[in-house]
Tab-separated table of C-alpha atoms in Angstrom:
chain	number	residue	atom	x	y	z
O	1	UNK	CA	-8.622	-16.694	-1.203
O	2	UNK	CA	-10.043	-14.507	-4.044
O	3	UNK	CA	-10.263	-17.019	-7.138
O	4	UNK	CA	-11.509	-13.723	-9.463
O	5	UNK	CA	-7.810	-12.727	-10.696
O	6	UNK	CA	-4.864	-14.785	-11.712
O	7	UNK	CA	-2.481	-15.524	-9.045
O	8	UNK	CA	0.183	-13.206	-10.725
O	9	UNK	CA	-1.842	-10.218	-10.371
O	10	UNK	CA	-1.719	-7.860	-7.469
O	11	UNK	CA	-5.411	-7.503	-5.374
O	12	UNK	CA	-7.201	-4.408	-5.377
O	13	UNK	CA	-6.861	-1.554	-2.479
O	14	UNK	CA	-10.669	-1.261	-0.691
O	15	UNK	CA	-11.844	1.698	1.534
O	16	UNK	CA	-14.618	2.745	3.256
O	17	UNK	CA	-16.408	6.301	3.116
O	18	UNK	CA	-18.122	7.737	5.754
O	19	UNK	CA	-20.440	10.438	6.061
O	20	UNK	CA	-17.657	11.798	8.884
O	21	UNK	CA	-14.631	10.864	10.861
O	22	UNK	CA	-15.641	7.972	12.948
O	23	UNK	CA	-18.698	7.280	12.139
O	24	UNK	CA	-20.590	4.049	12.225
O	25	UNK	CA	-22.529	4.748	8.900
O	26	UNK	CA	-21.007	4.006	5.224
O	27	UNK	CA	-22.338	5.915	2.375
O	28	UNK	CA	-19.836	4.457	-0.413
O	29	UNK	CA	-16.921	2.196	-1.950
O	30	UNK	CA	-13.592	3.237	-3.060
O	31	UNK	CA	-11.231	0.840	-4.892
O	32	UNK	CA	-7.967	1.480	-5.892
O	33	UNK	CA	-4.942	-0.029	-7.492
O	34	UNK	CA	-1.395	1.702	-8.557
O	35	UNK	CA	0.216	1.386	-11.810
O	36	UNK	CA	4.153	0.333	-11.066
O	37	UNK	CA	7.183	0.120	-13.396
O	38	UNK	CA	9.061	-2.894	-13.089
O	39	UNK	CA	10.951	-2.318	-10.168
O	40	UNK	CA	7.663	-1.811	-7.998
O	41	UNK	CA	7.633	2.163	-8.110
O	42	UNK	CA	4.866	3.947	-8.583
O	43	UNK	CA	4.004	5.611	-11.895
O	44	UNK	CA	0.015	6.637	-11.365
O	45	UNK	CA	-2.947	5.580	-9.690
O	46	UNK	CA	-6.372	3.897	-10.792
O	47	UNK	CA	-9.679	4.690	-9.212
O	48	UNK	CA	-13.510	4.039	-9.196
O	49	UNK	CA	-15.887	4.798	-6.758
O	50	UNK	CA	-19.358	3.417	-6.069
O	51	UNK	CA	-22.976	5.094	-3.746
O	52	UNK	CA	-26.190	3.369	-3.706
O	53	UNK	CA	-28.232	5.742	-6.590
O	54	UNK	CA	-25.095	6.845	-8.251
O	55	UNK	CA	-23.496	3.484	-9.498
O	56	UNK	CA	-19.792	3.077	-10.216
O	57	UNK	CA	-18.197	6.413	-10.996
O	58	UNK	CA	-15.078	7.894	-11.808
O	59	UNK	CA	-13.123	8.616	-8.428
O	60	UNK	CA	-10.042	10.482	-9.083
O	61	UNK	CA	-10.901	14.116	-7.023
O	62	UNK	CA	-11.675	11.326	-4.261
O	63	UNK	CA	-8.284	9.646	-4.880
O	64	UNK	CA	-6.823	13.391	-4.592
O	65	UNK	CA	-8.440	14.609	-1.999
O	66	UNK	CA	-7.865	11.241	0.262
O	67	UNK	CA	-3.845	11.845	-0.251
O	68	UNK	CA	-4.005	16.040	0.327
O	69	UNK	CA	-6.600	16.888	1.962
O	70	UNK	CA	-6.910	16.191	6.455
O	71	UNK	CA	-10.957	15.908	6.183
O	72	UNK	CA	-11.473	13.647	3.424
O	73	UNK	CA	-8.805	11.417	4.737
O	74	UNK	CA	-10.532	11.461	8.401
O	75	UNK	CA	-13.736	9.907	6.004
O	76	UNK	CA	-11.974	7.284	4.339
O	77	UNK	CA	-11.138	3.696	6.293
O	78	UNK	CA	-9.097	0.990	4.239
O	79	UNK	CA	-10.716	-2.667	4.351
O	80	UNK	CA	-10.380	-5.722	3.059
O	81	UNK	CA	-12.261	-6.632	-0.092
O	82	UNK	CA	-14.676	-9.047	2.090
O	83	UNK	CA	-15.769	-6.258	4.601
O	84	UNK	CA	-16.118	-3.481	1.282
O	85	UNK	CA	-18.786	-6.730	-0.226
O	86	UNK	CA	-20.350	-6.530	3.144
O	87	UNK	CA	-20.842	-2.971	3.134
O	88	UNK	CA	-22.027	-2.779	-0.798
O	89	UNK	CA	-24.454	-5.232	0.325
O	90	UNK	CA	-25.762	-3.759	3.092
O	91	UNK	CA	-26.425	-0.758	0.654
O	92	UNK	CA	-28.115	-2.322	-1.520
O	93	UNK	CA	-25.432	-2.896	-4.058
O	94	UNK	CA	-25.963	-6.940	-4.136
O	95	UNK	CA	-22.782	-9.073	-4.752
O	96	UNK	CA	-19.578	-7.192	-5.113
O	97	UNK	CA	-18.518	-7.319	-8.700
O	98	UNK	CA	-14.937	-9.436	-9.609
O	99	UNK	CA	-11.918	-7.390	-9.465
O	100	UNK	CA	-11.956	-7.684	-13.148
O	101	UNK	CA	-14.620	-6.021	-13.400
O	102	UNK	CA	-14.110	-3.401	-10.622
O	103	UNK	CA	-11.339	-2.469	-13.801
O	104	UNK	CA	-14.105	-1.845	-16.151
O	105	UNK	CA	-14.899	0.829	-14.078
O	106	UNK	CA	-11.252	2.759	-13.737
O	107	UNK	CA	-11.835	6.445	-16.389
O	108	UNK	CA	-9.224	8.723	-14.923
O	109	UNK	CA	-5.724	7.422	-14.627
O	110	UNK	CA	-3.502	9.819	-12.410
O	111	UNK	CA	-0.288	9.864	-13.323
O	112	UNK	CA	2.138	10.265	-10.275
O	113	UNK	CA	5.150	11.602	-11.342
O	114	UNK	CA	8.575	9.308	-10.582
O	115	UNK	CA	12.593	10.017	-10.968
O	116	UNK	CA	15.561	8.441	-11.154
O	117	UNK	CA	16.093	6.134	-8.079
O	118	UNK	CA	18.710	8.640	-5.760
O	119	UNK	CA	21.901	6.961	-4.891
O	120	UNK	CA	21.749	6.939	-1.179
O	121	UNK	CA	23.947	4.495	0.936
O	122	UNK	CA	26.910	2.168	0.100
O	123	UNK	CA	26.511	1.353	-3.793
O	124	UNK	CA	27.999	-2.010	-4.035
O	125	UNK	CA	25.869	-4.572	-2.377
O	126	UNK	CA	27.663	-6.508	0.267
O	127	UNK	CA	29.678	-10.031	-0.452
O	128	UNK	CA	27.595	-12.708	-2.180
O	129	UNK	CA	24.991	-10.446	-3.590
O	130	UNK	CA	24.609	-9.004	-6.790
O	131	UNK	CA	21.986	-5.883	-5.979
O	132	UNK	CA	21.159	-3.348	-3.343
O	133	UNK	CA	18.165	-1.730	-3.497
O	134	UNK	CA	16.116	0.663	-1.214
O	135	UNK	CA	12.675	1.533	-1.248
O	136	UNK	CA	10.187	4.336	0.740
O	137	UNK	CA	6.994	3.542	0.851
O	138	UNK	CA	4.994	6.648	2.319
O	139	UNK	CA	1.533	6.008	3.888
O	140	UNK	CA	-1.189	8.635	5.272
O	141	UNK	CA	-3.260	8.680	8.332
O	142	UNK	CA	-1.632	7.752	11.839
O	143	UNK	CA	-0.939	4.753	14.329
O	144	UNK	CA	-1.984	4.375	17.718
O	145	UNK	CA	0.619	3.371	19.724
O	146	UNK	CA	-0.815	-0.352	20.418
O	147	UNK	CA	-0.858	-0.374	16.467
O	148	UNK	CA	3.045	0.110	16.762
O	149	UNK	CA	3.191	-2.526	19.515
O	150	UNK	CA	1.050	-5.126	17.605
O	151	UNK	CA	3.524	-4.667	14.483
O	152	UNK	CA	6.164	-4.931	16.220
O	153	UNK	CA	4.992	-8.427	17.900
O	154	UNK	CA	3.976	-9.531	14.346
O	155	UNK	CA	7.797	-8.859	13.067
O	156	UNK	CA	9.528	-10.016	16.047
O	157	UNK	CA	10.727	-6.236	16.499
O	158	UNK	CA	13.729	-5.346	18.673
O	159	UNK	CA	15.261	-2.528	19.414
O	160	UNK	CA	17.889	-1.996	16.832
O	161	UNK	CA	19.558	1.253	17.379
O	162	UNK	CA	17.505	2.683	14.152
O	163	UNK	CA	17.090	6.062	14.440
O	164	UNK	CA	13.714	7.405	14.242
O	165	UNK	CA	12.394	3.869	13.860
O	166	UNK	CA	8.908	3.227	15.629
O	167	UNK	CA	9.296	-0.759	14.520
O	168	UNK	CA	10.877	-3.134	11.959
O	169	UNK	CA	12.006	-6.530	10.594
O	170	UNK	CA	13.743	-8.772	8.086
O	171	UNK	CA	12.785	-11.820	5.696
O	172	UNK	CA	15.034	-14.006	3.750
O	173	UNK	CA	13.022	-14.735	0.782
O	174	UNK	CA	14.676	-17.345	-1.680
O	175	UNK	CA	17.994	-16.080	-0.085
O	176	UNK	CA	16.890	-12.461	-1.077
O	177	UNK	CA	17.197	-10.192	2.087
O	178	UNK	CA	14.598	-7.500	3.238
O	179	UNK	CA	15.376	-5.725	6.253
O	180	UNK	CA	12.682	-2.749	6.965
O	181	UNK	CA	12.035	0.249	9.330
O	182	UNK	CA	8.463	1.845	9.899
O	183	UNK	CA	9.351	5.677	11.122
O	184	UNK	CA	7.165	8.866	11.116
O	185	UNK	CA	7.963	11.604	7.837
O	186	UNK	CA	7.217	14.935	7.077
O	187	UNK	CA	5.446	17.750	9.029
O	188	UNK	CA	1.827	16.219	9.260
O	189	UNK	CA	0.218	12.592	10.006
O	190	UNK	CA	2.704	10.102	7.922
O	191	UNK	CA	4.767	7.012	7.707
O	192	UNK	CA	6.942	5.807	5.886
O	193	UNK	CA	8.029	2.482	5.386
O	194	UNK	CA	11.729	1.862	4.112
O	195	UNK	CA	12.457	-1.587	2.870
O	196	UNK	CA	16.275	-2.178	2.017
O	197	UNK	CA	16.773	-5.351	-0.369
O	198	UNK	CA	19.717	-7.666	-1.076
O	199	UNK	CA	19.227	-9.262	-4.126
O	200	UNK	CA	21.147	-12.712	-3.935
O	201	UNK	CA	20.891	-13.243	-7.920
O	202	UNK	CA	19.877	-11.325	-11.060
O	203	UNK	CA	16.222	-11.312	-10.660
O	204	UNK	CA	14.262	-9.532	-8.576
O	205	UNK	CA	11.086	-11.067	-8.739
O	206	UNK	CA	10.695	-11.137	-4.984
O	207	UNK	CA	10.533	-7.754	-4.621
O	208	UNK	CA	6.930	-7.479	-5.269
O	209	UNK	CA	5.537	-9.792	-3.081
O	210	UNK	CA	7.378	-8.668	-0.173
O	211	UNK	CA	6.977	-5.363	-0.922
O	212	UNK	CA	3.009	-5.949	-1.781
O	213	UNK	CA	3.009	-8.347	1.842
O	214	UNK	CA	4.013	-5.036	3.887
O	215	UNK	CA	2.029	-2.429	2.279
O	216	UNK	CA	-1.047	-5.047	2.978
O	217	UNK	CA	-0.135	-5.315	6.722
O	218	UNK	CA	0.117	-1.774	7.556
O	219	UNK	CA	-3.257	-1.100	5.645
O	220	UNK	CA	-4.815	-3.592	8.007
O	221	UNK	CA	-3.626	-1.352	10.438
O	222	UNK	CA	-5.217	1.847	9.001
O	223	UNK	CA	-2.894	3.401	6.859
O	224	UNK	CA	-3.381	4.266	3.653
O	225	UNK	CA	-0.775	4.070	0.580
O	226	UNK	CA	0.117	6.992	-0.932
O	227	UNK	CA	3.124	6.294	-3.503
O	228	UNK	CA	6.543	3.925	-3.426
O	229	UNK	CA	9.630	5.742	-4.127
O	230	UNK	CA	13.043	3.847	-4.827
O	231	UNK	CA	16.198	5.212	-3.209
O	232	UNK	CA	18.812	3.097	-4.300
């Protein structure tokens, strides 16, 4: 377990580049980490990246280009922050710095433009909850299908009757309720993940961890985050 940040703050996103799709070189470091309102929506995105000779740099046409354009995103691997300090190693780089210092090196926030949350679905939340919420959270690159078969072992998946779902699941968290559904979205490579939460109380404050827990799993995976929308 990273001891480098409190516990109450969220982990950094890592990624490796390559010098091209598939290949068993890296040539840099990319770390990432969204700015969120409250409810866990996205409101921009931080960035710094890092090639031996260059140093830590500004990374935001990287950050772009990894979320719009096919090529760079065929380039770009996500890893956990223990394979990135093997890599910057291996280049020369020495010990990965702390995530707290990683932040010293965020220049160019990109602000990601957010709305209202649309009203989509029943708006009163079921008997003996106070809260209905429902979230998208849209991802890049593709799965293999023994990707979708390994998440669906991993969250007990069954065949629901969901339409257009490739595999989900549900937690009871501190009597909060997550149910979720992992389905392809829009006309190229993407996923989308949509989590609906019953909120047993007033607060909310398992939303993020849950929320945090999913987007983690699926970047194990291979995906890569691009924003979380709220629906309801």
């Amino acid at each position: 377990m990273s001891t480098d940040r409190p516990p109450s703050e969220p982990s950094l996103d890592y990624h490796l580049v390559l010098p091209a799709p598939g290949s068993p070189a890296v040539e840099g470091i990319l770390v990432e980490e969204f700015t969120r309102h409250a409810d866990f929506t996205t409101t921009g995105l931080h960035s710094a990246g890092w090639m031996p000779g260059t140093g830590w740099c500004s990374a935001a046409s990287l950050s772009r280009g990894l979320r719009t354009d096919p090529d760079v995103l065929a380039r770009v691997v996500p890893t956990a922050r223990v394979d990135a300090a093997s890599a910057y190693r291996r280049l020369g780089g020495g010990d990965l710095p702390s995530e707290a210092a990683l932040r010293t090196y965020f220049r160019d926030h990109q602000p990601i433009a957010t709305a209202p949350p649309l009203r989509l679905g029943p708006t009163q939340p079921p008997a003996g909850f106070q809260e209905r919420r429902v979230y998208r959270v849209h991802f890049a690159k593709d799965l293999r299908a023994d990707q979708v078969a390994a998440l669906r072992t991993t969250w007990r998946a069954t065949d629901d009757g969901t339409a257009g779902s490739a595999a989900g699941g549900h937690r009871d968290r501190g009597g909060d309720q997550f149910t979720w559904n992992l389905r392809r979205v829009g006309h190229s490579l993407g996923w989308g993940l949509d989590v609906t939460v019953l909120l047993r109380t007033g607060t909310a404050e398992a939303v993020r961890p849950t929320l945090t827990d999913l987007t983690n799993l699926l970047r194990q995976h291979g995906l890569i985050a691009v924003t979380t929308e709220r629906f309801a």
